[in-house]
């Protein structure tokens, strides 16, 4: 890991790379191992909310931080290598968040992070660990967070066919039911507590289309028998012509331009800046995930 030393004197924060270095030196562990352990604990939710930030004060997406860590230690992750290195070097960490983590897990505070209260507590109870130990649930927590991310980002696969059929006179065709159900089952399999309400709304919309499809096809067939074939007009619109993909990709290009220009330091931040303009049934969180997914698909690592 290439560590950039930065001084944040008289600050409530410490540079993330500096935290990795001092904790590594204090514990005698390798910097990359210390980095992995910090990110494992972070993605498992063991640091208080708002502990990891960007210099602007914007909270970092811990999944994005986790992916950046994986890239840095040489493991594949869906994030660009250069972007990952820049992200790790921009993160700052709340000292109060570190203190709470250390107190809860009996970890020795790194130099420059302690307070008077924490010093008094150290006199009463000695820490068991000189640096972050292994996080027993880190890998499982990361897998679950990734599943939620991809499930939420995949809402576009559920929303697009609904939008297409809402503007069509033919409803949902039988051949489209199984693929849609597959996407629905994939999203539901993430077991994310924030998804059921949105999934239920999408499921209801789809069922309304699917249950009326047969009746609509029968009506169209009856009309076709009595109408002059030359006078029939094409029903509906070309597949995908009204989906969210085209609009999403326009926003993705804007995200790309802003990231390259340095206006946003993370993909998630660029997506959040555009959720109000993203089409769809979902919440702002689901639209943000959808845009980050579109971005990753268009600009893979």
PDB file of C-alpha atoms in Angstrom:
ATOM      1  CA  UNK A   1       0.000   0.000   0.000  1.00  0.00           C
ATOM      2  CA  UNK A   2       1.408   3.385  -0.960  1.00  0.00           C
ATOM      3  CA  UNK A   3       0.931   5.579   2.077  1.00  0.00           C
ATOM      4  CA  UNK A   4       0.797   9.329   1.714  1.00  0.00           C
ATOM      5  CA  UNK A   5       1.673  11.067   4.960  1.00  0.00           C
ATOM      6  CA  UNK A   6      -0.581  13.997   5.726  1.00  0.00           C
ATOM      7  CA  UNK A   7      -0.631  16.195   8.763  1.00  0.00           C
ATOM      8  CA  UNK A   8      -4.002  17.013  10.308  1.00  0.00           C
ATOM      9  CA  UNK A   9      -2.840  18.911  13.363  1.00  0.00           C
ATOM     10  CA  UNK A  10      -5.354  19.915  16.043  1.00  0.00           C
ATOM     11  CA  UNK A  11      -8.073  18.076  14.127  1.00  0.00           C
ATOM     12  CA  UNK A  12     -10.905  15.767  15.109  1.00  0.00           C
ATOM     13  CA  UNK A  13      -9.819  13.522  12.255  1.00  0.00           C
ATOM     14  CA  UNK A  14      -6.861  11.462  11.143  1.00  0.00           C
ATOM     15  CA  UNK A  15      -5.974  10.487   7.581  1.00  0.00           C
ATOM     16  CA  UNK A  16      -7.010   6.906   6.896  1.00  0.00           C
ATOM     17  CA  UNK A  17      -3.581   6.021   5.495  1.00  0.00           C
ATOM     18  CA  UNK A  18      -1.943   7.426   8.611  1.00  0.00           C
ATOM     19  CA  UNK A  19      -4.272   5.375  10.806  1.00  0.00           C
ATOM     20  CA  UNK A  20      -3.241   2.222   8.952  1.00  0.00           C
ATOM     21  CA  UNK A  21       0.445   3.087   9.380  1.00  0.00           C
ATOM     22  CA  UNK A  22       0.414   3.919  13.079  1.00  0.00           C
ATOM     23  CA  UNK A  23      -1.796   0.967  13.999  1.00  0.00           C
ATOM     24  CA  UNK A  24       0.444  -1.311  11.950  1.00  0.00           C
ATOM     25  CA  UNK A  25       3.582  -0.005  13.624  1.00  0.00           C
ATOM     26  CA  UNK A  26       2.038  -0.219  17.092  1.00  0.00           C
ATOM     27  CA  UNK A  27       0.827  -3.804  16.642  1.00  0.00           C
ATOM     28  CA  UNK A  28       3.758  -5.090  14.613  1.00  0.00           C
ATOM     29  CA  UNK A  29       1.400  -6.280  11.874  1.00  0.00           C
ATOM     30  CA  UNK A  30       1.902  -5.642   8.166  1.00  0.00           C
ATOM     31  CA  UNK A  31       0.155  -2.518   6.794  1.00  0.00           C
ATOM     32  CA  UNK A  32      -1.885  -4.500   4.255  1.00  0.00           C
ATOM     33  CA  UNK A  33      -3.131  -6.848   6.976  1.00  0.00           C
ATOM     34  CA  UNK A  34      -4.054  -3.898   9.167  1.00  0.00           C
ATOM     35  CA  UNK A  35      -5.851  -2.276   6.212  1.00  0.00           C
ATOM     36  CA  UNK A  36      -7.859  -5.432   5.565  1.00  0.00           C
ATOM     37  CA  UNK A  37      -8.837  -5.805   9.211  1.00  0.00           C
ATOM     38  CA  UNK A  38     -10.019  -2.188   9.488  1.00  0.00           C
ATOM     39  CA  UNK A  39     -12.161  -2.557   6.366  1.00  0.00           C
ATOM     40  CA  UNK A  40     -13.557  -5.903   7.575  1.00  0.00           C
ATOM     41  CA  UNK A  41     -14.692  -4.300  10.836  1.00  0.00           C
ATOM     42  CA  UNK A  42     -16.042  -1.270   8.953  1.00  0.00           C
ATOM     43  CA  UNK A  43     -18.199  -3.234   6.511  1.00  0.00           C
ATOM     44  CA  UNK A  44     -19.497  -5.317   9.433  1.00  0.00           C
ATOM     45  CA  UNK A  45     -20.827  -2.141  11.049  1.00  0.00           C
ATOM     46  CA  UNK A  46     -18.531  -2.101  14.073  1.00  0.00           C
ATOM     47  CA  UNK A  47     -17.403   1.500  13.621  1.00  0.00           C
ATOM     48  CA  UNK A  48     -19.953   4.210  14.479  1.00  0.00           C
ATOM     49  CA  UNK A  49     -21.805   5.743  11.554  1.00  0.00           C
ATOM     50  CA  UNK A  50     -19.884   8.651  10.079  1.00  0.00           C
ATOM     51  CA  UNK A  51     -16.455   7.392  11.175  1.00  0.00           C
ATOM     52  CA  UNK A  52     -15.106   7.250   7.607  1.00  0.00           C
ATOM     53  CA  UNK A  53     -15.515  10.412   5.555  1.00  0.00           C
ATOM     54  CA  UNK A  54     -14.271  12.311   2.549  1.00  0.00           C
ATOM     55  CA  UNK A  55     -12.482  15.634   3.172  1.00  0.00           C
ATOM     56  CA  UNK A  56     -15.732  17.428   2.299  1.00  0.00           C
ATOM     57  CA  UNK A  57     -17.413  15.720   5.263  1.00  0.00           C
ATOM     58  CA  UNK A  58     -19.448  13.412   3.041  1.00  0.00           C
ATOM     59  CA  UNK A  59     -19.735   9.865   4.441  1.00  0.00           C
ATOM     60  CA  UNK A  60     -17.863   7.256   2.446  1.00  0.00           C
ATOM     61  CA  UNK A  61     -19.655   4.223   1.061  1.00  0.00           C
ATOM     62  CA  UNK A  62     -18.028   1.476   3.160  1.00  0.00           C
ATOM     63  CA  UNK A  63     -18.628  -1.065   0.395  1.00  0.00           C
ATOM     64  CA  UNK A  64     -16.683   1.141  -1.996  1.00  0.00           C
ATOM     65  CA  UNK A  65     -13.950   1.473   0.646  1.00  0.00           C
ATOM     66  CA  UNK A  66     -13.939  -2.305   1.040  1.00  0.00           C
ATOM     67  CA  UNK A  67     -13.563  -2.783  -2.720  1.00  0.00           C
ATOM     68  CA  UNK A  68     -10.719  -0.254  -2.764  1.00  0.00           C
ATOM     69  CA  UNK A  69      -9.006  -2.247   0.004  1.00  0.00           C
ATOM     70  CA  UNK A  70      -9.359  -5.481  -1.991  1.00  0.00           C
ATOM     71  CA  UNK A  71      -7.786  -3.827  -5.015  1.00  0.00           C
ATOM     72  CA  UNK A  72      -4.917  -2.532  -2.875  1.00  0.00           C
ATOM     73  CA  UNK A  73      -4.112  -5.938  -1.388  1.00  0.00           C
ATOM     74  CA  UNK A  74      -4.192  -7.535  -4.835  1.00  0.00           C
ATOM     75  CA  UNK A  75      -7.658  -9.115  -4.880  1.00  0.00           C
ATOM     76  CA  UNK A  76     -10.111  -8.499  -7.723  1.00  0.00           C
ATOM     77  CA  UNK A  77     -12.926  -6.043  -7.010  1.00  0.00           C
ATOM     78  CA  UNK A  78     -15.406  -4.158  -9.235  1.00  0.00           C
ATOM     79  CA  UNK A  79     -13.514  -0.878  -8.959  1.00  0.00           C
ATOM     80  CA  UNK A  80     -10.725   0.703 -11.011  1.00  0.00           C
ATOM     81  CA  UNK A  81      -7.241   0.212  -9.498  1.00  0.00           C
ATOM     82  CA  UNK A  82      -6.167   3.852  -9.854  1.00  0.00           C
ATOM     83  CA  UNK A  83      -9.487   5.085  -8.533  1.00  0.00           C
ATOM     84  CA  UNK A  84      -9.179   2.720  -5.559  1.00  0.00           C
ATOM     85  CA  UNK A  85      -5.729   4.064  -4.650  1.00  0.00           C
ATOM     86  CA  UNK A  86      -6.918   7.672  -4.886  1.00  0.00           C
ATOM     87  CA  UNK A  87      -9.969   6.912  -2.779  1.00  0.00           C
ATOM     88  CA  UNK A  88      -7.965   5.294   0.033  1.00  0.00           C
ATOM     89  CA  UNK A  89      -5.649   8.289   0.115  1.00  0.00           C
ATOM     90  CA  UNK A  90      -8.552  10.732   0.411  1.00  0.00           C
ATOM     91  CA  UNK A  91     -10.453   9.109   3.274  1.00  0.00           C
ATOM     92  CA  UNK A  92     -10.310  10.710   6.702  1.00  0.00           C
ATOM     93  CA  UNK A  93     -11.374   9.019   9.939  1.00  0.00           C
ATOM     94  CA  UNK A  94     -13.169  10.454  12.951  1.00  0.00           C
ATOM     95  CA  UNK A  95     -11.037  10.101  16.088  1.00  0.00           C
ATOM     96  CA  UNK A  96     -14.136   9.750  18.237  1.00  0.00           C
ATOM     97  CA  UNK A  97     -15.260   6.861  16.038  1.00  0.00           C
ATOM     98  CA  UNK A  98     -11.891   5.163  16.509  1.00  0.00           C
ATOM     99  CA  UNK A  99     -12.088   5.640  20.280  1.00  0.00           C
ATOM    100  CA  UNK A 100     -15.545   4.050  20.446  1.00  0.00           C
ATOM    101  CA  UNK A 101     -14.384   1.109  18.359  1.00  0.00           C
ATOM    102  CA  UNK A 102     -11.297   0.591  20.540  1.00  0.00           C
ATOM    103  CA  UNK A 103     -13.282   0.807  23.770  1.00  0.00           C
ATOM    104  CA  UNK A 104     -15.839  -1.737  22.570  1.00  0.00           C
ATOM    105  CA  UNK A 105     -13.297  -4.223  21.196  1.00  0.00           C
ATOM    106  CA  UNK A 106     -10.506  -3.662  23.730  1.00  0.00           C
ATOM    107  CA  UNK A 107      -8.024  -2.361  21.176  1.00  0.00           C
ATOM    108  CA  UNK A 108      -5.138  -0.070  22.089  1.00  0.00           C
ATOM    109  CA  UNK A 109      -5.701   3.425  20.738  1.00  0.00           C
ATOM    110  CA  UNK A 110      -3.257   4.483  18.043  1.00  0.00           C
ATOM    111  CA  UNK A 111      -0.979   7.470  18.851  1.00  0.00           C
ATOM    112  CA  UNK A 112      -2.619  10.867  18.561  1.00  0.00           C
ATOM    113  CA  UNK A 113      -6.185   9.602  18.819  1.00  0.00           C
ATOM    114  CA  UNK A 114      -6.673   9.383  22.577  1.00  0.00           C
ATOM    115  CA  UNK A 115      -8.531  11.839  24.811  1.00  0.00           C
ATOM    116  CA  UNK A 116      -8.352  12.560  28.530  1.00  0.00           C
ATOM    117  CA  UNK A 117     -11.326  10.298  29.181  1.00  0.00           C
ATOM    118  CA  UNK A 118      -9.849   7.461  27.134  1.00  0.00           C
ATOM    119  CA  UNK A 119      -6.532   7.827  28.958  1.00  0.00           C
ATOM    120  CA  UNK A 120      -8.292   7.460  32.309  1.00  0.00           C
ATOM    121  CA  UNK A 121     -10.133   4.370  31.074  1.00  0.00           C
ATOM    122  CA  UNK A 122      -6.829   2.817  30.006  1.00  0.00           C
ATOM    123  CA  UNK A 123      -5.617   3.066  33.594  1.00  0.00           C
ATOM    124  CA  UNK A 124      -8.595   1.004  34.714  1.00  0.00           C
ATOM    125  CA  UNK A 125      -8.708  -1.566  31.909  1.00  0.00           C
ATOM    126  CA  UNK A 126      -5.768  -2.572  29.734  1.00  0.00           C
ATOM    127  CA  UNK A 127      -6.434  -3.259  26.057  1.00  0.00           C
ATOM    128  CA  UNK A 128      -6.216  -6.849  24.812  1.00  0.00           C
ATOM    129  CA  UNK A 129      -5.071  -5.945  21.281  1.00  0.00           C
ATOM    130  CA  UNK A 130      -2.387  -3.532  20.064  1.00  0.00           C
ATOM    131  CA  UNK A 131      -4.212  -3.184  16.749  1.00  0.00           C
ATOM    132  CA  UNK A 132      -7.427  -4.355  15.132  1.00  0.00           C
ATOM    133  CA  UNK A 133      -7.728  -8.151  15.395  1.00  0.00           C
ATOM    134  CA  UNK A 134      -9.319 -10.335  12.743  1.00  0.00           C
ATOM    135  CA  UNK A 135     -13.030  -9.660  12.278  1.00  0.00           C
ATOM    136  CA  UNK A 136     -14.807 -13.024  12.470  1.00  0.00           C
ATOM    137  CA  UNK A 137     -17.795 -11.935  10.376  1.00  0.00           C
ATOM    138  CA  UNK A 138     -16.021  -9.656   7.921  1.00  0.00           C
ATOM    139  CA  UNK A 139     -16.229 -11.820   4.808  1.00  0.00           C
ATOM    140  CA  UNK A 140     -19.857 -12.794   5.388  1.00  0.00           C
ATOM    141  CA  UNK A 141     -20.836  -9.156   5.983  1.00  0.00           C
ATOM    142  CA  UNK A 142     -19.096  -8.109   2.760  1.00  0.00           C
ATOM    143  CA  UNK A 143     -20.889 -10.811   0.760  1.00  0.00           C
ATOM    144  CA  UNK A 144     -24.242  -9.653   2.130  1.00  0.00           C
ATOM    145  CA  UNK A 145     -23.518  -5.979   1.445  1.00  0.00           C
ATOM    146  CA  UNK A 146     -22.494  -6.834  -2.102  1.00  0.00           C
ATOM    147  CA  UNK A 147     -25.699  -8.840  -2.587  1.00  0.00           C
ATOM    148  CA  UNK A 148     -27.777  -5.878  -1.423  1.00  0.00           C
ATOM    149  CA  UNK A 149     -25.806  -3.558  -3.703  1.00  0.00           C
ATOM    150  CA  UNK A 150     -26.309  -5.649  -6.821  1.00  0.00           C
ATOM    151  CA  UNK A 151     -29.927  -6.441  -5.978  1.00  0.00           C
ATOM    152  CA  UNK A 152     -30.784  -2.777  -5.504  1.00  0.00           C
ATOM    153  CA  UNK A 153     -28.806  -1.789  -8.572  1.00  0.00           C
ATOM    154  CA  UNK A 154     -30.687  -4.442 -10.519  1.00  0.00           C
ATOM    155  CA  UNK A 155     -34.008  -2.710  -9.887  1.00  0.00           C
ATOM    156  CA  UNK A 156     -33.646  -1.339 -13.396  1.00  0.00           C
ATOM    157  CA  UNK A 157     -34.061  -4.896 -14.722  1.00  0.00           C
ATOM    158  CA  UNK A 158     -37.424  -5.004 -12.943  1.00  0.00           C
ATOM    159  CA  UNK A 159     -38.549  -1.479 -13.728  1.00  0.00           C
ATOM    160  CA  UNK A 160     -37.676  -1.381 -17.429  1.00  0.00           C
ATOM    161  CA  UNK A 161     -40.101  -4.095 -18.619  1.00  0.00           C
ATOM    162  CA  UNK A 162     -42.875  -2.640 -16.454  1.00  0.00           C
ATOM    163  CA  UNK A 163     -42.425   0.771 -18.034  1.00  0.00           C
ATOM    164  CA  UNK A 164     -42.361  -0.768 -21.499  1.00  0.00           C
ATOM    165  CA  UNK A 165     -45.611  -2.653 -20.922  1.00  0.00           C
ATOM    166  CA  UNK A 166     -47.390   0.283 -19.326  1.00  0.00           C
ATOM    167  CA  UNK A 167     -47.052   2.061 -22.669  1.00  0.00           C
ATOM    168  CA  UNK A 168     -48.103  -0.989 -24.656  1.00  0.00           C
ATOM    169  CA  UNK A 169     -51.577  -2.305 -25.452  1.00  0.00           C
ATOM    170  CA  UNK A 170     -50.419  -5.912 -25.229  1.00  0.00           C
ATOM    171  CA  UNK A 171     -49.462  -6.315 -21.574  1.00  0.00           C
ATOM    172  CA  UNK A 172     -46.834  -8.788 -20.466  1.00  0.00           C
ATOM    173  CA  UNK A 173     -46.216 -11.661 -22.845  1.00  0.00           C
ATOM    174  CA  UNK A 174     -45.839 -15.175 -21.454  1.00  0.00           C
ATOM    175  CA  UNK A 175     -42.232 -15.363 -22.685  1.00  0.00           C
ATOM    176  CA  UNK A 176     -41.368 -12.350 -20.513  1.00  0.00           C
ATOM    177  CA  UNK A 177     -42.753 -13.722 -17.256  1.00  0.00           C
ATOM    178  CA  UNK A 178     -39.937 -16.136 -16.417  1.00  0.00           C
ATOM    179  CA  UNK A 179     -37.071 -13.652 -17.019  1.00  0.00           C
ATOM    180  CA  UNK A 180     -38.815 -11.010 -14.932  1.00  0.00           C
ATOM    181  CA  UNK A 181     -39.488 -13.535 -12.157  1.00  0.00           C
ATOM    182  CA  UNK A 182     -35.815 -14.485 -12.217  1.00  0.00           C
ATOM    183  CA  UNK A 183     -34.718 -10.885 -11.680  1.00  0.00           C
ATOM    184  CA  UNK A 184     -37.293 -10.551  -8.907  1.00  0.00           C
ATOM    185  CA  UNK A 185     -36.050 -13.691  -7.152  1.00  0.00           C
ATOM    186  CA  UNK A 186     -32.444 -12.474  -7.396  1.00  0.00           C
ATOM    187  CA  UNK A 187     -33.354  -9.185  -5.736  1.00  0.00           C
ATOM    188  CA  UNK A 188     -35.427 -10.880  -3.044  1.00  0.00           C
ATOM    189  CA  UNK A 189     -32.578 -13.329  -2.289  1.00  0.00           C
ATOM    190  CA  UNK A 190     -30.434 -10.493  -0.922  1.00  0.00           C
ATOM    191  CA  UNK A 191     -32.624 -10.466   2.214  1.00  0.00           C
ATOM    192  CA  UNK A 192     -32.115  -6.724   2.573  1.00  0.00           C
ATOM    193  CA  UNK A 193     -34.547  -5.182   5.077  1.00  0.00           C
ATOM    194  CA  UNK A 194     -34.951  -2.025   2.989  1.00  0.00           C
ATOM    195  CA  UNK A 195     -36.021  -3.821  -0.195  1.00  0.00           C
ATOM    196  CA  UNK A 196     -39.331  -5.667   0.524  1.00  0.00           C
ATOM    197  CA  UNK A 197     -41.595  -2.615   0.226  1.00  0.00           C
ATOM    198  CA  UNK A 198     -40.133  -1.568  -3.121  1.00  0.00           C
ATOM    199  CA  UNK A 199     -40.101  -5.135  -4.398  1.00  0.00           C
ATOM    200  CA  UNK A 200     -43.739  -5.576  -3.374  1.00  0.00           C
ATOM    201  CA  UNK A 201     -44.712  -2.451  -5.296  1.00  0.00           C
ATOM    202  CA  UNK A 202     -42.901  -3.657  -8.410  1.00  0.00           C
ATOM    203  CA  UNK A 203     -44.393  -7.142  -8.042  1.00  0.00           C
ATOM    204  CA  UNK A 204     -47.880  -5.675  -7.834  1.00  0.00           C
ATOM    205  CA  UNK A 205     -47.305  -3.574 -10.956  1.00  0.00           C
ATOM    206  CA  UNK A 206     -46.027  -6.607 -12.861  1.00  0.00           C
ATOM    207  CA  UNK A 207     -48.871  -8.890 -11.756  1.00  0.00           C
ATOM    208  CA  UNK A 208     -51.407  -6.312 -12.916  1.00  0.00           C
ATOM    209  CA  UNK A 209     -49.789  -6.401 -16.337  1.00  0.00           C
ATOM    210  CA  UNK A 210     -49.383 -10.176 -16.417  1.00  0.00           C
ATOM    211  CA  UNK A 211     -52.936 -11.034 -15.304  1.00  0.00           C
ATOM    212  CA  UNK A 212     -54.509  -8.851 -17.974  1.00  0.00           C
ATOM    213  CA  UNK A 213     -52.136  -9.945 -20.726  1.00  0.00           C
ATOM    214  CA  UNK A 214     -54.153 -12.966 -21.872  1.00  0.00           C
ATOM    215  CA  UNK A 215     -57.389 -11.010 -22.053  1.00  0.00           C
ATOM    216  CA  UNK A 216     -55.728  -8.247 -24.029  1.00  0.00           C
ATOM    217  CA  UNK A 217     -54.244 -10.719 -26.498  1.00  0.00           C
ATOM    218  CA  UNK A 218     -57.657 -12.315 -26.992  1.00  0.00           C
ATOM    219  CA  UNK A 219     -59.242  -8.917 -27.675  1.00  0.00           C
ATOM    220  CA  UNK A 220     -56.509  -8.054 -30.167  1.00  0.00           C
ATOM    221  CA  UNK A 221     -56.939 -11.424 -31.885  1.00  0.00           C
ATOM    222  CA  UNK A 222     -60.704 -10.857 -32.215  1.00  0.00           C
ATOM    223  CA  UNK A 223     -60.165  -7.400 -33.683  1.00  0.00           C
ATOM    224  CA  UNK A 224     -57.624  -8.781 -36.143  1.00  0.00           C
ATOM    225  CA  UNK A 225     -60.267 -11.101 -37.560  1.00  0.00           C
ATOM    226  CA  UNK A 226     -62.616  -8.280 -38.505  1.00  0.00           C
ATOM    227  CA  UNK A 227     -60.213  -5.494 -39.383  1.00  0.00           C
ATOM    228  CA  UNK A 228     -58.555  -5.061 -42.733  1.00  0.00           C
ATOM    229  CA  UNK A 229     -54.936  -6.159 -42.208  1.00  0.00           C
ATOM    230  CA  UNK A 230     -53.738  -3.109 -44.124  1.00  0.00           C
ATOM    231  CA  UNK A 231     -55.433  -0.808 -41.629  1.00  0.00           C
ATOM    232  CA  UNK A 232     -53.987  -2.383 -38.495  1.00  0.00           C
ATOM    233  CA  UNK A 233     -51.562  -0.252 -36.576  1.00  0.00           C
ATOM    234  CA  UNK A 234     -48.624  -1.592 -34.656  1.00  0.00           C
ATOM    235  CA  UNK A 235     -49.401  -1.768 -30.966  1.00  0.00           C
ATOM    236  CA  UNK A 236     -46.984  -0.604 -28.323  1.00  0.00           C
ATOM    237  CA  UNK A 237     -43.472   0.636 -28.983  1.00  0.00           C
ATOM    238  CA  UNK A 238     -40.111  -0.919 -29.799  1.00  0.00           C
ATOM    239  CA  UNK A 239     -38.725  -2.919 -26.832  1.00  0.00           C
ATOM    240  CA  UNK A 240     -36.571  -0.796 -24.601  1.00  0.00           C
ATOM    241  CA  UNK A 241     -37.614   2.485 -26.206  1.00  0.00           C
ATOM    242  CA  UNK A 242     -39.131   3.701 -22.956  1.00  0.00           C
ATOM    243  CA  UNK A 243     -36.878   1.906 -20.491  1.00  0.00           C
ATOM    244  CA  UNK A 244     -34.755   3.642 -17.902  1.00  0.00           C
ATOM    245  CA  UNK A 245     -31.511   2.515 -19.484  1.00  0.00           C
ATOM    246  CA  UNK A 246     -31.170   5.371 -21.966  1.00  0.00           C
ATOM    247  CA  UNK A 247     -31.811   8.005 -19.303  1.00  0.00           C
ATOM    248  CA  UNK A 248     -29.518   6.247 -16.855  1.00  0.00           C
ATOM    249  CA  UNK A 249     -26.674   6.163 -19.364  1.00  0.00           C
ATOM    250  CA  UNK A 250     -26.961   9.907 -19.919  1.00  0.00           C
ATOM    251  CA  UNK A 251     -26.560  10.386 -16.177  1.00  0.00           C
ATOM    252  CA  UNK A 252     -23.676   7.903 -16.128  1.00  0.00           C
ATOM    253  CA  UNK A 253     -21.829   9.976 -18.728  1.00  0.00           C
ATOM    254  CA  UNK A 254     -22.323  13.046 -16.550  1.00  0.00           C
ATOM    255  CA  UNK A 255     -21.012  11.073 -13.569  1.00  0.00           C
ATOM    256  CA  UNK A 256     -17.970  10.005 -15.565  1.00  0.00           C
ATOM    257  CA  UNK A 257     -17.188  13.571 -16.610  1.00  0.00           C
ATOM    258  CA  UNK A 258     -17.496  14.871 -13.038  1.00  0.00           C
ATOM    259  CA  UNK A 259     -15.309  12.094 -11.616  1.00  0.00           C
ATOM    260  CA  UNK A 260     -12.593  12.687 -14.219  1.00  0.00           C
ATOM    261  CA  UNK A 261     -12.798  16.418 -13.515  1.00  0.00           C
ATOM    262  CA  UNK A 262     -12.447  15.814  -9.770  1.00  0.00           C
ATOM    263  CA  UNK A 263     -15.870  17.207  -8.894  1.00  0.00           C
ATOM    264  CA  UNK A 264     -16.774  13.939  -7.172  1.00  0.00           C
ATOM    265  CA  UNK A 265     -14.330  11.626  -5.438  1.00  0.00           C
ATOM    266  CA  UNK A 266     -16.501   8.518  -5.497  1.00  0.00           C
ATOM    267  CA  UNK A 267     -18.948   6.826  -7.841  1.00  0.00           C
ATOM    268  CA  UNK A 268     -21.563   6.801  -5.108  1.00  0.00           C
ATOM    269  CA  UNK A 269     -21.230  10.549  -4.590  1.00  0.00           C
ATOM    270  CA  UNK A 270     -21.658  11.205  -8.306  1.00  0.00           C
ATOM    271  CA  UNK A 271     -24.749   8.981  -8.339  1.00  0.00           C
ATOM    272  CA  UNK A 272     -26.268  10.678  -5.275  1.00  0.00           C
ATOM    273  CA  UNK A 273     -25.996  14.027  -7.005  1.00  0.00           C
ATOM    274  CA  UNK A 274     -28.317  12.750  -9.741  1.00  0.00           C
ATOM    275  CA  UNK A 275     -30.925  10.580  -8.027  1.00  0.00           C
ATOM    276  CA  UNK A 276     -33.533  13.334  -8.266  1.00  0.00           C
ATOM    277  CA  UNK A 277     -33.283  13.079 -12.064  1.00  0.00           C
ATOM    278  CA  UNK A 278     -33.318   9.278 -12.271  1.00  0.00           C
ATOM    279  CA  UNK A 279     -36.575   7.723 -13.412  1.00  0.00           C
ATOM    280  CA  UNK A 280     -38.223   4.830 -11.649  1.00  0.00           C
ATOM    281  CA  UNK A 281     -40.452   3.595  -8.863  1.00  0.00           C
ATOM    282  CA  UNK A 282     -37.707   3.040  -6.282  1.00  0.00           C
ATOM    283  CA  UNK A 283     -36.372   5.107  -3.432  1.00  0.00           C
ATOM    284  CA  UNK A 284     -33.395   7.442  -3.725  1.00  0.00           C
ATOM    285  CA  UNK A 285     -31.203   4.658  -2.310  1.00  0.00           C
ATOM    286  CA  UNK A 286     -32.297   2.182  -4.975  1.00  0.00           C
ATOM    287  CA  UNK A 287     -31.807   4.735  -7.744  1.00  0.00           C
ATOM    288  CA  UNK A 288     -28.340   5.536  -6.419  1.00  0.00           C
ATOM    289  CA  UNK A 289     -27.435   1.848  -6.475  1.00  0.00           C
ATOM    290  CA  UNK A 290     -28.917   1.490  -9.953  1.00  0.00           C
ATOM    291  CA  UNK A 291     -26.777   4.335 -11.273  1.00  0.00           C
ATOM    292  CA  UNK A 292     -23.615   2.992  -9.637  1.00  0.00           C
ATOM    293  CA  UNK A 293     -24.344  -0.396 -11.194  1.00  0.00           C
ATOM    294  CA  UNK A 294     -24.882   1.155 -14.630  1.00  0.00           C
ATOM    295  CA  UNK A 295     -21.598   3.034 -14.169  1.00  0.00           C
ATOM    296  CA  UNK A 296     -19.692  -0.134 -13.225  1.00  0.00           C
ATOM    297  CA  UNK A 297     -21.160  -1.955 -16.228  1.00  0.00           C
ATOM    298  CA  UNK A 298     -20.218   0.833 -18.635  1.00  0.00           C
ATOM    299  CA  UNK A 299     -16.797   1.511 -17.110  1.00  0.00           C
ATOM    300  CA  UNK A 300     -15.660  -1.814 -15.631  1.00  0.00           C
ATOM    301  CA  UNK A 301     -12.454  -1.945 -13.623  1.00  0.00           C
TER     302      UNK A 301
END
